[in-house]
Each structure stands twice: as structure tokens, then as C-alpha cells.
mmCIF file of C-alpha atoms and ligand atoms in Angstrom:
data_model
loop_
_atom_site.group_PDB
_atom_site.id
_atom_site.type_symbol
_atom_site.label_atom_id
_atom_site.label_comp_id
_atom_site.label_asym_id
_atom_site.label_seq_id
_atom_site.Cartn_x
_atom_site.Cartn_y
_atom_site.Cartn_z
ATOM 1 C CA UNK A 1 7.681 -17.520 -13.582
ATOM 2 C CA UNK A 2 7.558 -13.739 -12.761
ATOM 3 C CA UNK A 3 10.467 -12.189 -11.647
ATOM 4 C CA UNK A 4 11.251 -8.709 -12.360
ATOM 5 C CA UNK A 5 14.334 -6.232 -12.519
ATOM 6 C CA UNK A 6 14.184 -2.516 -12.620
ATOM 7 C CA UNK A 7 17.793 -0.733 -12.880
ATOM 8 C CA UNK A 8 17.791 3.410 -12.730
ATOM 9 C CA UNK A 9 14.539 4.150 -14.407
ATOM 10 C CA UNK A 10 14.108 7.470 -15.178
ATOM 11 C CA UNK A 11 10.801 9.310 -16.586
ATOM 12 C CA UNK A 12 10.629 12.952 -17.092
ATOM 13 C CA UNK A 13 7.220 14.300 -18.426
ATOM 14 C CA UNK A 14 8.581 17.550 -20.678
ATOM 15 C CA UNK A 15 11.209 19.003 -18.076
ATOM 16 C CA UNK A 16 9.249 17.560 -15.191
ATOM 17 C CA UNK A 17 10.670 14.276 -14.096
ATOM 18 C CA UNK A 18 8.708 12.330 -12.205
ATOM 19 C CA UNK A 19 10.605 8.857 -11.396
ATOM 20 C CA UNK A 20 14.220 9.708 -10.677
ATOM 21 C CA UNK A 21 16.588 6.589 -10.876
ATOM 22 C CA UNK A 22 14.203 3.692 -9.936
ATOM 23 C CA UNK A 23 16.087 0.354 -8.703
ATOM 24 C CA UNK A 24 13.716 -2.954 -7.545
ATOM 25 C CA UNK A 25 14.025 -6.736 -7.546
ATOM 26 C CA UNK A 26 11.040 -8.500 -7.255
ATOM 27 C CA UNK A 27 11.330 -12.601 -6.859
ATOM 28 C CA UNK A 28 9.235 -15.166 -8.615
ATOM 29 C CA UNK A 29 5.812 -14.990 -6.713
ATOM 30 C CA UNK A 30 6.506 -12.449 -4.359
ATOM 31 C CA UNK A 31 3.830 -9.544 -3.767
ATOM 32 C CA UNK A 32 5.065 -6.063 -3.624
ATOM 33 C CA UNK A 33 3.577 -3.047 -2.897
ATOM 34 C CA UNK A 34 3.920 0.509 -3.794
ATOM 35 C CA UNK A 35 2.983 3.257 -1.475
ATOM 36 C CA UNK A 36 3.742 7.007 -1.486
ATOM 37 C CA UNK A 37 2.275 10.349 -1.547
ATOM 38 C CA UNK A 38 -0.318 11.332 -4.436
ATOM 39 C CA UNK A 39 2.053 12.266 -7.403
ATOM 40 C CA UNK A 40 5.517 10.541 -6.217
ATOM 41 C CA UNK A 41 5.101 8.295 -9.254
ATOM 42 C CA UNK A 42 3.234 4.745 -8.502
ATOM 43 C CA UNK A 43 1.054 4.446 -11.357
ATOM 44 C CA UNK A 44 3.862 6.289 -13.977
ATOM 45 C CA UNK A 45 6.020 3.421 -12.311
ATOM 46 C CA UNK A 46 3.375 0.647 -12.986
ATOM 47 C CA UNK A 47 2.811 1.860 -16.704
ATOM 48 C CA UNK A 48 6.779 1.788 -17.484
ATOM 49 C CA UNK A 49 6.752 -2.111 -16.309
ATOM 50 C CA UNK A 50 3.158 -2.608 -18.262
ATOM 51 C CA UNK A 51 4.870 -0.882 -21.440
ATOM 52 C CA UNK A 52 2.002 1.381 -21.548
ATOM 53 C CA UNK A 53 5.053 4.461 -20.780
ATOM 54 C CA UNK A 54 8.043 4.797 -21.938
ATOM 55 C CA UNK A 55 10.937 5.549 -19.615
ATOM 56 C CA UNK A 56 12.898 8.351 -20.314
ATOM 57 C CA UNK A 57 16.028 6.223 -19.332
ATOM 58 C CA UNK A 58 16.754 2.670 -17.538
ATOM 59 C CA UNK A 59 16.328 -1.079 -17.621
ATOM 60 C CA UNK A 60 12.903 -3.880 -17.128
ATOM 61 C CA UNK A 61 13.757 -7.305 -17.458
ATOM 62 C CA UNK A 62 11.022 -9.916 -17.113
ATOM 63 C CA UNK A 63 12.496 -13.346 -16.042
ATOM 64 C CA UNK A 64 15.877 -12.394 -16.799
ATOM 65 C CA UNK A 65 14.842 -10.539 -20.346
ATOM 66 C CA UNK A 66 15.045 -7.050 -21.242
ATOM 67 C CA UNK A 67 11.567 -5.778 -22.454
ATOM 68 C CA UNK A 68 12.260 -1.961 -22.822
ATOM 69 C CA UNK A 69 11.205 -1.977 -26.447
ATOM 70 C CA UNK A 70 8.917 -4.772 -25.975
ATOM 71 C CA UNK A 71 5.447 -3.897 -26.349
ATOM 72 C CA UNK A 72 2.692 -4.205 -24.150
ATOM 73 C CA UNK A 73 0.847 -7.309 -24.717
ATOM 74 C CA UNK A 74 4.041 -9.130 -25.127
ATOM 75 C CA UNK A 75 5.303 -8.566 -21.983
ATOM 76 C CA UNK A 76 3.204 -11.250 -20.238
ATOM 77 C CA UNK A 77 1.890 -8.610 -18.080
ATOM 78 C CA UNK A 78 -2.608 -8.024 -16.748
ATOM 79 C CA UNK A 79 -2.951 -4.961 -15.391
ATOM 80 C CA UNK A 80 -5.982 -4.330 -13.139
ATOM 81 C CA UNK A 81 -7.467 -0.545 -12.396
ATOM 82 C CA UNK A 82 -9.192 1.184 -9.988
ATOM 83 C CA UNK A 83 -11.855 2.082 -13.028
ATOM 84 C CA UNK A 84 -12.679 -1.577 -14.058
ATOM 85 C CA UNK A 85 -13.279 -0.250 -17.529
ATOM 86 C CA UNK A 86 -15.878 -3.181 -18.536
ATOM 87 C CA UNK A 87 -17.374 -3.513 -21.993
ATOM 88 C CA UNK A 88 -21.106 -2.208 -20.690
ATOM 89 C CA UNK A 89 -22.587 -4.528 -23.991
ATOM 90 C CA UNK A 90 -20.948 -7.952 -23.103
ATOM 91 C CA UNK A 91 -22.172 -10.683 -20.412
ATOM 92 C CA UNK A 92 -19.861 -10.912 -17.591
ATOM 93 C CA UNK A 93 -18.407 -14.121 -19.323
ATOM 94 C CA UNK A 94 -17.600 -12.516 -22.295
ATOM 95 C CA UNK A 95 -16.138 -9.466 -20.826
ATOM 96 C CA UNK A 96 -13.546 -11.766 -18.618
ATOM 97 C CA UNK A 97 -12.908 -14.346 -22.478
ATOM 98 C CA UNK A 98 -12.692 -11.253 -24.708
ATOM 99 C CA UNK A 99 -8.490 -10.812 -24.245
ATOM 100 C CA UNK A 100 -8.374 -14.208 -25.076
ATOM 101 C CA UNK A 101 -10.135 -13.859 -27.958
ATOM 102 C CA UNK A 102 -8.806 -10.867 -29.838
ATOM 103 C CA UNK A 103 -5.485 -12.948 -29.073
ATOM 104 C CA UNK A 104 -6.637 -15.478 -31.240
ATOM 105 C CA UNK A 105 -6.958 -18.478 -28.517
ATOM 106 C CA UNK A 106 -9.442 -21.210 -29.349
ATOM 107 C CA UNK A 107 -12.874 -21.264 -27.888
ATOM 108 C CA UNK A 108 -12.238 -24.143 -25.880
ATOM 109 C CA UNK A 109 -9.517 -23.298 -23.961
ATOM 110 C CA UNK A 110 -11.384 -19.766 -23.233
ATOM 111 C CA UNK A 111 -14.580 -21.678 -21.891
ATOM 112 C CA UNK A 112 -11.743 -23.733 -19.656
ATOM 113 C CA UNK A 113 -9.939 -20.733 -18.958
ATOM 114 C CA UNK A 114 -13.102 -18.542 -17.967
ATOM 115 C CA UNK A 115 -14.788 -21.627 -15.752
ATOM 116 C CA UNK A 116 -11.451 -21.603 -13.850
ATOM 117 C CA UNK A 117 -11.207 -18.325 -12.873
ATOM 118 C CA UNK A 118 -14.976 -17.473 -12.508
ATOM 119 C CA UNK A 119 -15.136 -20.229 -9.824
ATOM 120 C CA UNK A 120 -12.199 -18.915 -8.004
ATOM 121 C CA UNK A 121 -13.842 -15.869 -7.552
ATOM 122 C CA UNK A 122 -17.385 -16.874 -7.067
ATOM 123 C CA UNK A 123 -18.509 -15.404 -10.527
ATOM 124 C CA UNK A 124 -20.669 -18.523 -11.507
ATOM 125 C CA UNK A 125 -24.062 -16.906 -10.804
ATOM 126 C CA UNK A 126 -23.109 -14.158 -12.748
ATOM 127 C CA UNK A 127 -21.867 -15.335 -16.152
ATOM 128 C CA UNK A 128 -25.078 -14.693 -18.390
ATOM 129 C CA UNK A 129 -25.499 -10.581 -16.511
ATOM 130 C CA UNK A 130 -23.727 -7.551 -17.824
ATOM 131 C CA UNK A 131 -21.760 -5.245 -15.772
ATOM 132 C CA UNK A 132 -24.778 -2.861 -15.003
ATOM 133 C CA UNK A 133 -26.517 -5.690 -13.280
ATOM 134 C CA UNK A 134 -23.365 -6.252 -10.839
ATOM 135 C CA UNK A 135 -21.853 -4.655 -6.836
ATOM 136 C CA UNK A 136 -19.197 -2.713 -7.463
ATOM 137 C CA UNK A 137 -17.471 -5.645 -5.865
ATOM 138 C CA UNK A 138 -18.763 -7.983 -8.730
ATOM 139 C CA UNK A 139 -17.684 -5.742 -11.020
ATOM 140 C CA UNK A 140 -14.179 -5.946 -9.620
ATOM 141 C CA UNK A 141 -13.763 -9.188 -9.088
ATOM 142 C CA UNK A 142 -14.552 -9.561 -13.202
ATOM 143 C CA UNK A 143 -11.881 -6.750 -13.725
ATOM 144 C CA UNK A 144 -9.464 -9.238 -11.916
ATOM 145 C CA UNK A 145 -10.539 -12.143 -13.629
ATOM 146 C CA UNK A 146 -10.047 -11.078 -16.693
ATOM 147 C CA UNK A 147 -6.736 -10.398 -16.127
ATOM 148 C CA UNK A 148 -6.266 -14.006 -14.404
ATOM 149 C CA UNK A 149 -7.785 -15.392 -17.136
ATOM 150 C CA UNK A 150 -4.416 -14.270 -19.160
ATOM 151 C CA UNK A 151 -2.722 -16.468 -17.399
ATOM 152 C CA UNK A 152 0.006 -13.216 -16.818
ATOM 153 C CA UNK A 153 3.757 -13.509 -15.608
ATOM 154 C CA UNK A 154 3.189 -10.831 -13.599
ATOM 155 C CA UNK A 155 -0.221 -8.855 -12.257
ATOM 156 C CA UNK A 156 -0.230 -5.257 -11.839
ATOM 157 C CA UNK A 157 -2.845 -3.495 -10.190
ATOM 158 C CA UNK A 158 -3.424 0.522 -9.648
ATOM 159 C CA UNK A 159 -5.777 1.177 -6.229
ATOM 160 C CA UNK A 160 -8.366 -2.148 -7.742
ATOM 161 C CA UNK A 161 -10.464 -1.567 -4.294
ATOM 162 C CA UNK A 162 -10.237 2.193 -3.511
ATOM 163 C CA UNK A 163 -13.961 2.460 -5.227
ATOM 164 C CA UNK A 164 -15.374 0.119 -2.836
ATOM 165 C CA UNK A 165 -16.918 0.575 0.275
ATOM 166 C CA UNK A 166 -15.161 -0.264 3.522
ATOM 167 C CA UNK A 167 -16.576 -3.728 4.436
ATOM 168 C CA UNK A 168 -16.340 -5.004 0.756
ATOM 169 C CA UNK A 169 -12.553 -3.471 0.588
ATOM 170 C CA UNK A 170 -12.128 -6.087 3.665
ATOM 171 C CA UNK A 171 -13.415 -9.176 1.745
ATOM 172 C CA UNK A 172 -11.936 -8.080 -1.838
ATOM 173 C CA UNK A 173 -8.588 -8.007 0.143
ATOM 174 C CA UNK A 174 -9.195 -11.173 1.737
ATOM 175 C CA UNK A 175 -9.791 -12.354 -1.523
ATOM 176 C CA UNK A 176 -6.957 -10.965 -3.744
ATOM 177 C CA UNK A 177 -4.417 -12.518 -0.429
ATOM 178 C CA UNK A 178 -6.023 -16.029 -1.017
ATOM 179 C CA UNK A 179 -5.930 -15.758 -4.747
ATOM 180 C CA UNK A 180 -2.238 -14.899 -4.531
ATOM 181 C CA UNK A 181 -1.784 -17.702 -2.544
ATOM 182 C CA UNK A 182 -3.410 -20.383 -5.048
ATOM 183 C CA UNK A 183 -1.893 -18.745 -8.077
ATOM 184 C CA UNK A 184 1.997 -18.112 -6.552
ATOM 185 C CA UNK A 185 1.833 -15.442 -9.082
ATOM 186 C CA UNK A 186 3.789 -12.118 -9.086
ATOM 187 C CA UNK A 187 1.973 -9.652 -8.088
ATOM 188 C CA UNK A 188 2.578 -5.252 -8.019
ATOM 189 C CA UNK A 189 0.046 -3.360 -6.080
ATOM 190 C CA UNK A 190 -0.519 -0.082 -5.552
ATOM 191 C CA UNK A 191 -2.550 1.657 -2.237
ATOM 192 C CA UNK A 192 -2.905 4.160 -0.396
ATOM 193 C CA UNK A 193 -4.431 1.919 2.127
ATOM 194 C CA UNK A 194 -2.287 1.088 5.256
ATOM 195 C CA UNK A 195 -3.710 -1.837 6.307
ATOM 196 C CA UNK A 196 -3.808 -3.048 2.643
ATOM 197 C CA UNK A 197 -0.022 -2.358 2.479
ATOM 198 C CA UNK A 198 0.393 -4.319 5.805
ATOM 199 C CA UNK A 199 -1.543 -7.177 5.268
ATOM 200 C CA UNK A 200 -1.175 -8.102 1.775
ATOM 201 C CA UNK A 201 2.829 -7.557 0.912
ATOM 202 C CA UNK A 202 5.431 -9.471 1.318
ATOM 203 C CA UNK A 203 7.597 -6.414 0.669
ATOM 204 C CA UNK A 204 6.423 -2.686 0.472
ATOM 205 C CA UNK A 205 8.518 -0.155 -1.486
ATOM 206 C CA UNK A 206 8.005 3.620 -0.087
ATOM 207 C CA UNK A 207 8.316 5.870 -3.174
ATOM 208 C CA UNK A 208 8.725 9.523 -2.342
ATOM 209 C CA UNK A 209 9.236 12.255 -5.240
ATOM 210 C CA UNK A 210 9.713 9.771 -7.726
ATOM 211 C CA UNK A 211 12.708 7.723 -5.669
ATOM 212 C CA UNK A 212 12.631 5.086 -3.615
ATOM 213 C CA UNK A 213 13.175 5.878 0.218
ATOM 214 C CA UNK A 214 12.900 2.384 1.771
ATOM 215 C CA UNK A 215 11.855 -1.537 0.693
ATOM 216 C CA UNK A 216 11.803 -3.971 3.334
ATOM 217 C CA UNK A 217 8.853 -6.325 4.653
ATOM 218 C CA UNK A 218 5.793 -4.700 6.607
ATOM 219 C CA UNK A 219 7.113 -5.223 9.749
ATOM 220 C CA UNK A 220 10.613 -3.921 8.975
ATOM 221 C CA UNK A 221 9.403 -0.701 7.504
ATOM 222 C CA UNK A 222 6.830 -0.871 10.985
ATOM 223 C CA UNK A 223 9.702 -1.784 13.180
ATOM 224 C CA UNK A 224 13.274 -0.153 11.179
ATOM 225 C CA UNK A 225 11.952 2.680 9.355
ATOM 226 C CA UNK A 226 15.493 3.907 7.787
ATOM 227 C CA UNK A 227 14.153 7.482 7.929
ATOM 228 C CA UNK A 228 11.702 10.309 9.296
ATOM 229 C CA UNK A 229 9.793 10.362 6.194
ATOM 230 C CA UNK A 230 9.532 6.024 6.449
ATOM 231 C CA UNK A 231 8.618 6.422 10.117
ATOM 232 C CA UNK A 232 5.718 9.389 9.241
ATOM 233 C CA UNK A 233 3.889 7.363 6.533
ATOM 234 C CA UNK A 234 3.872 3.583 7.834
ATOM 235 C CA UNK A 235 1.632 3.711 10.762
ATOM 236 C CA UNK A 236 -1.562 4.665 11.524
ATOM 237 C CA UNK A 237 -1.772 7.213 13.593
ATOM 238 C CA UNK A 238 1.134 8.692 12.682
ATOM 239 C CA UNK A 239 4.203 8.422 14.453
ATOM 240 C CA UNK A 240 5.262 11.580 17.190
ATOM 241 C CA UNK A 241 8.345 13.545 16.334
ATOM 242 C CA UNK A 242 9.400 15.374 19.384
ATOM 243 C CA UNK A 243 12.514 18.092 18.841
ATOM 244 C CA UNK A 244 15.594 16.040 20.687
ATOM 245 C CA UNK A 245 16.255 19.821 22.769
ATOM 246 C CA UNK A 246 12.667 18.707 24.397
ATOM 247 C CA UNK A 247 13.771 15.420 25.569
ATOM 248 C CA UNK A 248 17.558 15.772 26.506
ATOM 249 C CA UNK A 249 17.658 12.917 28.477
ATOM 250 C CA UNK A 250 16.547 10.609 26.120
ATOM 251 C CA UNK A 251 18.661 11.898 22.978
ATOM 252 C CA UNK A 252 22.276 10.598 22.830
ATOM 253 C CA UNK A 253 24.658 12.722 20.936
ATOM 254 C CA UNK A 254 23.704 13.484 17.183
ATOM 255 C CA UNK A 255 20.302 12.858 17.607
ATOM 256 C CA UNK A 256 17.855 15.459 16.124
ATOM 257 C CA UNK A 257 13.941 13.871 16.447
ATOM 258 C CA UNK A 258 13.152 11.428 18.626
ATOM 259 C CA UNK A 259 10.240 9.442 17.300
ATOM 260 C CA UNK A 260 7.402 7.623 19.180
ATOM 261 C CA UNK A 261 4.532 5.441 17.941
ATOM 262 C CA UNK A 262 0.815 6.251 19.130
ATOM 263 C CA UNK A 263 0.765 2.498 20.417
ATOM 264 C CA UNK A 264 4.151 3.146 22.460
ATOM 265 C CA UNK A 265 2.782 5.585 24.784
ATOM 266 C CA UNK A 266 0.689 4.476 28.038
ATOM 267 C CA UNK A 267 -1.756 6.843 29.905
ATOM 268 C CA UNK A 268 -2.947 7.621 33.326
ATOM 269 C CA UNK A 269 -4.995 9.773 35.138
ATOM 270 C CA UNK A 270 -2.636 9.493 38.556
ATOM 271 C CA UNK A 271 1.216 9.475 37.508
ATOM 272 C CA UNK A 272 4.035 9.416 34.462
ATOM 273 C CA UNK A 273 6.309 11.102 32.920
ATOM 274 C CA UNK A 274 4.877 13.666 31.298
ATOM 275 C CA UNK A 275 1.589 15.996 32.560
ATOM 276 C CA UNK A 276 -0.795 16.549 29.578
ATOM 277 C CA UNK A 277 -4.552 17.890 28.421
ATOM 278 C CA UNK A 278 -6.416 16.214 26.641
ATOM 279 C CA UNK A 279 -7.452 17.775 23.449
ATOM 280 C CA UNK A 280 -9.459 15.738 21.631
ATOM 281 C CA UNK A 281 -10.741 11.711 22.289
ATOM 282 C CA UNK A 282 -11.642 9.097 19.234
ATOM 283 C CA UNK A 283 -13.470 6.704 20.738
ATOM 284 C CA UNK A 284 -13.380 3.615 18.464
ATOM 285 C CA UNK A 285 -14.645 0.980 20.050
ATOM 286 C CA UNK A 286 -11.416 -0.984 19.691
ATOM 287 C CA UNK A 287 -9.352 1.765 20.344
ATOM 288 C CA UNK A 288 -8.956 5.048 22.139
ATOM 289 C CA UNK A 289 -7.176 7.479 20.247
ATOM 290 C CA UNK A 290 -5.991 10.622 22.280
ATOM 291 C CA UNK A 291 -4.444 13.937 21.145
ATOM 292 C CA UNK A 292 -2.616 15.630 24.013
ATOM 293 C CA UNK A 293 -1.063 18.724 25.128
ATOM 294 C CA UNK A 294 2.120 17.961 27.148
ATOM 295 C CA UNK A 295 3.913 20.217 29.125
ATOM 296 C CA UNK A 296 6.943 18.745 27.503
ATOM 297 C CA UNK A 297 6.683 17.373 24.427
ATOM 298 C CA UNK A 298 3.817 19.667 22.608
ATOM 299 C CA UNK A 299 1.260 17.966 20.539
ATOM 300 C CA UNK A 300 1.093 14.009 21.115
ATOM 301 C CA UNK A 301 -1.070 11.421 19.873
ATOM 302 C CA UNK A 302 -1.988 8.245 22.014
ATOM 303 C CA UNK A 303 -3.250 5.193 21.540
ATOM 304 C CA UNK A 304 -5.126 2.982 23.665
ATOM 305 C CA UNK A 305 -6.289 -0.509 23.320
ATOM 306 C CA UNK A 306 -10.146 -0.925 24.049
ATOM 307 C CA UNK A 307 -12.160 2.378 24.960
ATOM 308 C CA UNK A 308 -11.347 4.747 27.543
ATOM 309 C CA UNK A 309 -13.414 7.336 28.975
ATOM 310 C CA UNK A 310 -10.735 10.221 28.656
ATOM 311 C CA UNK A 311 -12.739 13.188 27.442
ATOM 312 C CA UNK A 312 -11.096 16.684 26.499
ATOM 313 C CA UNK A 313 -9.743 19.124 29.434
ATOM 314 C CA UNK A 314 -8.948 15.798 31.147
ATOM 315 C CA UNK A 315 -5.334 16.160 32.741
ATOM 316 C CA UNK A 316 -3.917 12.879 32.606
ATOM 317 C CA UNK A 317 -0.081 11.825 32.271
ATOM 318 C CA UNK A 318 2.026 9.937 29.352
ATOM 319 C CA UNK A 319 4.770 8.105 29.933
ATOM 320 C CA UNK A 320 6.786 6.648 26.659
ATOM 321 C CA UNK A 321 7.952 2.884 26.127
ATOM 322 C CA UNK A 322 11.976 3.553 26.442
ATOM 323 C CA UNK A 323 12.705 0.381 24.196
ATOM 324 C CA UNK A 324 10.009 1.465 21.334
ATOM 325 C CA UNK A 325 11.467 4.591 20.878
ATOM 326 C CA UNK A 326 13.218 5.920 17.358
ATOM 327 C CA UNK A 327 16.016 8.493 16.955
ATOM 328 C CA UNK A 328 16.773 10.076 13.705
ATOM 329 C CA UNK A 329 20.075 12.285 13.033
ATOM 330 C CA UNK A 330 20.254 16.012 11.640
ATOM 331 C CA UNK A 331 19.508 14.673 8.112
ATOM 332 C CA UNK A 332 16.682 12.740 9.502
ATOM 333 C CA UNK A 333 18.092 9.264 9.103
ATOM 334 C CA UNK A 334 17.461 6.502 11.923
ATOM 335 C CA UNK A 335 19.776 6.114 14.173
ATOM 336 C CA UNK A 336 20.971 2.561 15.310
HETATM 337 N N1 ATP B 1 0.918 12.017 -19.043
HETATM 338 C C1 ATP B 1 1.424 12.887 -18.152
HETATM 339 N N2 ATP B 1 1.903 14.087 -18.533
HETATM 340 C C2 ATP B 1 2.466 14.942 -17.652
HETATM 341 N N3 ATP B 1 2.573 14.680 -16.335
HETATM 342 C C3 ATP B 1 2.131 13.493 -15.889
HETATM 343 C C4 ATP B 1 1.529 12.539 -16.763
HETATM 344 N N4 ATP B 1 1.178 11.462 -16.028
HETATM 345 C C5 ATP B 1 1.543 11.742 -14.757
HETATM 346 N N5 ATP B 1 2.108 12.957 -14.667
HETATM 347 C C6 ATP B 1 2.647 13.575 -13.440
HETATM 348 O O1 ATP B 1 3.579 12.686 -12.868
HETATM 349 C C7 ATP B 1 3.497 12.711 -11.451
HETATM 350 C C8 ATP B 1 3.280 11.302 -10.928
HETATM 351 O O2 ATP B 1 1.992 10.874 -11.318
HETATM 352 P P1 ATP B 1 1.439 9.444 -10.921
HETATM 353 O O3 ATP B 1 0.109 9.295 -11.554
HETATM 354 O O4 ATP B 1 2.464 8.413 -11.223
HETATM 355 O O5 ATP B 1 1.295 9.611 -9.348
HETATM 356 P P2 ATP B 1 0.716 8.592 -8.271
HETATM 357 O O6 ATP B 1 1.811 8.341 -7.295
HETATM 358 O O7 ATP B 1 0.119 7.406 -8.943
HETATM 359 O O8 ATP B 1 -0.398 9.483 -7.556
HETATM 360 P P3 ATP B 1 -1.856 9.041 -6.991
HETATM 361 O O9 ATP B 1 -1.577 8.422 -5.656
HETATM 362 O O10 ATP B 1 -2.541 10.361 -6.852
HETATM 363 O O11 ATP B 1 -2.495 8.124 -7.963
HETATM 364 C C9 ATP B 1 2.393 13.680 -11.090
HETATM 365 O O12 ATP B 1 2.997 14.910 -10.763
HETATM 366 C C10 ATP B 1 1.600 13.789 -12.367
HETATM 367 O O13 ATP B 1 0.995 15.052 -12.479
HETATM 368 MG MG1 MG B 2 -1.857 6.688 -9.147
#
């Protein structure tokens, strides 16, 4: 039981408003996540549905109920940070039971409560230590727990991995995508970590500005970006946006940008389309990723499954996948 409604929320800071007519549905166990800019409005977003914000103007309903001018800890709502903000004094046990606690709930069901969620994030061994004695990981996994431990309608989190280093960002994800699986729970994260955003939601919402500028599943946003600002920030490199007066042939009437992902674009050193230099080769093991001067197009980025031994000065040419390619109109919407 976690759905969740937001109709034209507004929140101005002074004259400076900084969520401008917010509209989302989220179903009963889905997992959504926000992504955007720094300062289009994720977190102020995430505090108006926590209660810890007021919105200037607009509606949150919580399985069906309004909860504007319900407070905080009666909204059925954990939120989970990016600081974990642990008690340094208590024992990692008492840290993840302490909610509970001030909320009055008996000791037993605490202990019950506390076993359950320590084991499903392999806190046992670490009950009796306090949070100096802990990873950073550790220490996140108790921040999480003691929100599961709440037994929430809905979880929130703000960035939870973004302090953590790159391989334990992989198994914390792996982690919070299993533990949304057992619990069916509602989850809202935000990142500003692609592969996060791909791999963990079952619908993103792009906030630009404080508005929204597209929802859809990962692969929609990947595959139907609605707009040039959609098609810029989902994908990693970044999409190309060549001027349609480059590529006549290619651009039907109307069409202003014609866009064309890294991935889309094959290379060789003998024929194609379009004769380039290379400027600069990423070799990544896994992937080649190639930034190009072509004679057509300007600057293009490339990228290459496996490695590749381009190297810069190279003179190779790119040819574009004609079915991958996206056109967006004079007020840079996609074009069907
Ligand atoms: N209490 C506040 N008073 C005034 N302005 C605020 C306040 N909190 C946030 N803002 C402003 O609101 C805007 C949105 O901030 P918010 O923290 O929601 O951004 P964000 O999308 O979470 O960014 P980031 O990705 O950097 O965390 C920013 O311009 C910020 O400066
Ligand atoms: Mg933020």
C-alpha cells in the first residue's frame, strides 16, 4: 500500500520558485526515479511528499488521502539521505530500533523488527559496533534499515550512494533492486547516476527548472525521448545534435536537429559516409569512445564496442544508423 498523487505543486522560495506545477502518479510498488540538473528541484520535490516543505500551492495524496497538512511522521513516509546522519553514541542496533522507539512501539516487536531487516541486509555481524567502526557502505545500509525497519508506505531516498565509491555503488544498487523486490514497496529515488536511473526504475521522471519534461520507463526515455533536452541527458555519452542545414538529406520538412546516439554511429578506417579526424580516443576496455572532427557534421562522439586502436590525427570515416536516428522540430520537440 503506497501509491501516490501529486496534482500542480508549486514551491516558490521568497520570489524564487523552484517547482512550477508538478503532476505524478506513482502505483502501489512501483520505483520511480527523479533525475535532472543540480537545482531543477529533486530534493525540494522529495521534502514536499516527506512533509518536511511546504508547497507553496498543490495536492499529495497517499493511498487515495490528501496529506498536505499532514505532518511528517504521519505520513507513513522513511526517508533515506545521502548524509546517513547516524547517532555516533548508539550500537548499530540501536541506531536502526531508535524510530521505533521514540514512537512508542514495544521492545519486542523492535527486536523482531530490527532482526528482520538487519538480516536482509547482512547487518548481523555488526549489531553490537557503532557507526565509527563501519564502510561507508555499512553505514548506509544501517541508514536504509532504519528506515525499513518503519515498515513505511512509501521510501524516499536523496542520492543514498553518491558517497560511496564506485564498486560499492555497484553492490549497494544491486542491493537496494533486490530489496525492492522482496519488500514490493514504493519507492522515490533520486540520482544523478545514469546507470542507477536505468537499472533501478521502473519509471524515471526528467525534472528540468522545476517542471517535469518527460516520465516514461528507461527504455522509452532511451528509445522516445519527447524532446532535445530528454534526448541530451538520458544517455551516456551524450547524444549528437547536428544542425538539420548540415544534413539536408536526412531532414524531412520541419525538422531543426537531427539527433544521433554515440552507439548509433559505426567507424572505419577505409569508407562511409562521412570523412573525420580523430580528436581524442577513451580507451575503456569495454568500449572505445571517439570524438571526431567531420567534414560534415562538426564535433561527433562515437562509440565502439570492445577497444579499438584509433588514436588522434587518425582519419577514419562515420557512417550513421538511418533507423536510430532522432529529429526534433524548431521548438526542439521529437518528431514522429
Ligand atoms: N531553503 C531554501 N531556501 C531558498 N532556496 C532554496 C532552499 N532550498 C532549495 N533552494 C533552491 O531551490 C532550488 C532547487 O533546489 P534542490 O535542492 O531541490 O535541487 P536539486 O535538484 O536537489 O539539486 P542537486 O542535484 O544539486 O541536489 C535551488 O535553486 C536551490 O538553491
Ligand atoms: Mg538534491
Amino acid at each position: 500500500m503506497g501509491s501516490l498523487q501529486l496534482k500542480s505543486i508549486r514551491k516558490a522560495f521568497g520570489d524564487h520558485e523552484v517547482l512550477k506545477g508538478i503532476d505524478l502518479e506513482v502505483n502501489d510498488g512501483e520505483f520511480v526515479i527523479f533525475v535532472g540538473p543540480s537545482g531543477c528541484g529533486k530534493s525540494t520535490l522529495l521534502r514536499v511528499i516527506a512533509g518536511l516543505e511546504d508547497a507553496t500551492s498543490g495536492s499529495v495524496r497517499i493511498d487515495g488521502a490528501e496529506v498536505i497538512n499532514t505532518p511528517p511522521a504521519k505520513r507513513g513516509i522513511a526517508m533515506v539521505f545521502q548524509s546517513y546522519a547516524l547517532y555516533p553514541h548508539l550500537t548499530v542496533k540501536d541506531n536502526m530500533g531508535l524510530g521505533l522507539k521514540q514512537a512508542g512501539t514495544d521492545k519486542a516487536q523492535i527486536e523482531a523488527r530490527v532482526a528482520k531487516a538487519s538480516g536482509m541486509l547482512s547487518l548481523d555481524p555488526y549489531l553490537a559496533r557503532r557507526p565509527a567502526e563501519l564502510s561507508g557502505g555499512q553505514r548506509q545500509r544501517v541508514a536504509i534499515g532504519r528506515a525499513i525497519v518503519r515498515e513505511p508506505k512509501l521510501f524516499l531516498f536523496d542520492e543514498p550512494l553518491s558517497n560511496l565509491d564506485a564498486a560499492l555503488r555497484v553492490q549497494t544498487r544491486l542491493e537496494i533492486a533486490g530489496l525492492h523486490r522482496r519488500l514490493k514497496a514504493t519507492m522515490i529515488y533520486v540520482t544523478h547516476d545514469q546507470v542507477e536511473a536505468m537499472t533501478l526504475a521502473d519509471k524515471i521522471v526528467v525534472l528540468n527548472a522545476g517542471a517535469v519534461e518527460q516520465i516514461g520507463s528507461p527504455m522509452d526515455l532511451y528509445n522516445k525521448p519527447a524532446n532535445l533536452f530528454v534526448a541530451g541527458f538520458i544517455g551516456s555519452p551524450q547524444m549528437n545534435f547536428i544542425s538539420s542545414e548540415r544534413l539536408p538529406e536526412l531532414a524531412q520538412t520541419g525538422v531543426k536537429t537531427i539527433g544521433i546516439r554515440p552507439e548509433h554511429i559505426a567507424l572505419s578506417r577505409e569508407s562511409g559516409e562521412w570523412k573525420s579526424k580523430v580528436i581524442n580516443a577513451e580507451h575503456l576496455g569495454a568500449d572505445t569512445i571517439l570524438y571526431l572532427e567531420t567534414e560534415v557534421t562538426g564535433l561527433l562522439t562515437v562509440r565502439l564496442f570492445g577497444e579499438h586502436r584509433y588514436t588522434a590525427d587518425d582519419i577514419v570515416f562515420a557512417t550513421p544508423d538511418r533507423t536510430s536516428l532522432h529529429r526534433f522540430d524548431a521548438n526542439d520537440r521529437a518528431m514522429l
